[in-house]
Amino acid sequence: MRKNINNGFTFIELIVYIALVTIFVYGAVQFGWNIIYGRIKSNVYTEVTQNLRLASKRILFEIRNASDINSVSATSICMSNSDATRNPTRIYLASGVLRIGWGGGSPVCAALSNDVALTSNLVSVSGLTFTNLTSGSLTKNIRFSLTIDSVNASTRSEFDRSQTFISAAEVRSN
């Protein structure tokens, strides 16, 4: 009498093994995507934070080192400076870009000889507000609010980041 020996897999075993391998591969792919999107989110967060920090520190520096405040509007400030090459200095918002201009000698900040962007093209300034808090003639105090958003060309939430900084500075020459 001859015995029939089956050394193969049954159909049910094959389905179970394929399902286990599929679950493992799916989990590994999802883990990989989470790492990639986490890196993207971290880069966007860093870009917005660095632009906000640089811009706010520069605004504070310029206000504190100005010799006088010539004019303040909602999205622009014009300051006189004791350094003739930097007189006057203007910080303003133009098309979502925070800009600083200086030189030219005009007290109304017209026809500045130098003009550069303070923020990169990877972010957009959605809010810039200057408020003159000066009371009397003894001190000149300016409050500002700066909101920077990431530029999101897609609809992915990983690219969305917005941050606001509010501070005030006093002209030191007073």
mmCIF file of N, CA and C in Angstrom, residues 10-22:
data_model
loop_
_atom_site.group_PDB
_atom_site.id
_atom_site.type_symbol
_atom_site.label_atom_id
_atom_site.label_comp_id
_atom_site.label_asym_id
_atom_site.label_seq_id
_atom_site.Cartn_x
_atom_site.Cartn_y
_atom_site.Cartn_z
ATOM 1 N N THR A 10 -1.824 24.487 1.511
ATOM 2 C CA THR A 10 -3.228 24.496 1.118
ATOM 3 C C THR A 10 -3.567 25.904 0.650
ATOM 4 N N PHE A 11 -4.666 26.038 0.003
ATOM 5 C CA PHE A 11 -5.091 27.340 -0.510
ATOM 6 C C PHE A 11 -5.326 28.321 0.641
ATOM 7 N N ILE A 12 -5.888 27.868 1.733
ATOM 8 C CA ILE A 12 -6.155 28.732 2.899
ATOM 9 C C ILE A 12 -4.833 29.211 3.504
ATOM 10 N N GLU A 13 -3.850 28.331 3.628
ATOM 11 C CA GLU A 13 -2.553 28.736 4.158
ATOM 12 C C GLU A 13 -1.910 29.796 3.264
ATOM 13 N N LEU A 14 -2.002 29.620 1.990
ATOM 14 C CA LEU A 14 -1.441 30.577 1.041
ATOM 15 C C LEU A 14 -2.089 31.950 1.192
ATOM 16 N N ILE A 15 -3.390 31.993 1.337
ATOM 17 C CA ILE A 15 -4.108 33.265 1.530
ATOM 18 C C ILE A 15 -3.683 33.923 2.840
ATOM 19 N N VAL A 16 -3.543 33.147 3.911
ATOM 20 C CA VAL A 16 -3.130 33.696 5.206
ATOM 21 C C VAL A 16 -1.720 34.284 5.106
ATOM 22 N N TYR A 17 -0.786 33.572 4.471
ATOM 23 C CA TYR A 17 0.584 34.067 4.333
ATOM 24 C C TYR A 17 0.639 35.335 3.485
ATOM 25 N N ILE A 18 -0.093 35.364 2.410
ATOM 26 C CA ILE A 18 -0.132 36.568 1.565
ATOM 27 C C ILE A 18 -0.729 37.741 2.337
ATOM 28 N N ALA A 19 -1.764 37.502 3.125
ATOM 29 C CA ALA A 19 -2.383 38.565 3.926
ATOM 30 C C ALA A 19 -1.390 39.108 4.955
ATOM 31 N N LEU A 20 -0.644 38.225 5.618
ATOM 32 C CA LEU A 20 0.338 38.675 6.607
ATOM 33 C C LEU A 20 1.449 39.508 5.959
ATOM 34 N N VAL A 21 1.948 39.067 4.825
ATOM 35 C CA VAL A 21 2.984 39.822 4.120
ATOM 36 C C VAL A 21 2.433 41.166 3.650
ATOM 37 N N THR A 22 1.203 41.192 3.162
ATOM 38 C CA THR A 22 0.574 42.435 2.707
ATOM 39 C C THR A 22 0.428 43.423 3.859
#
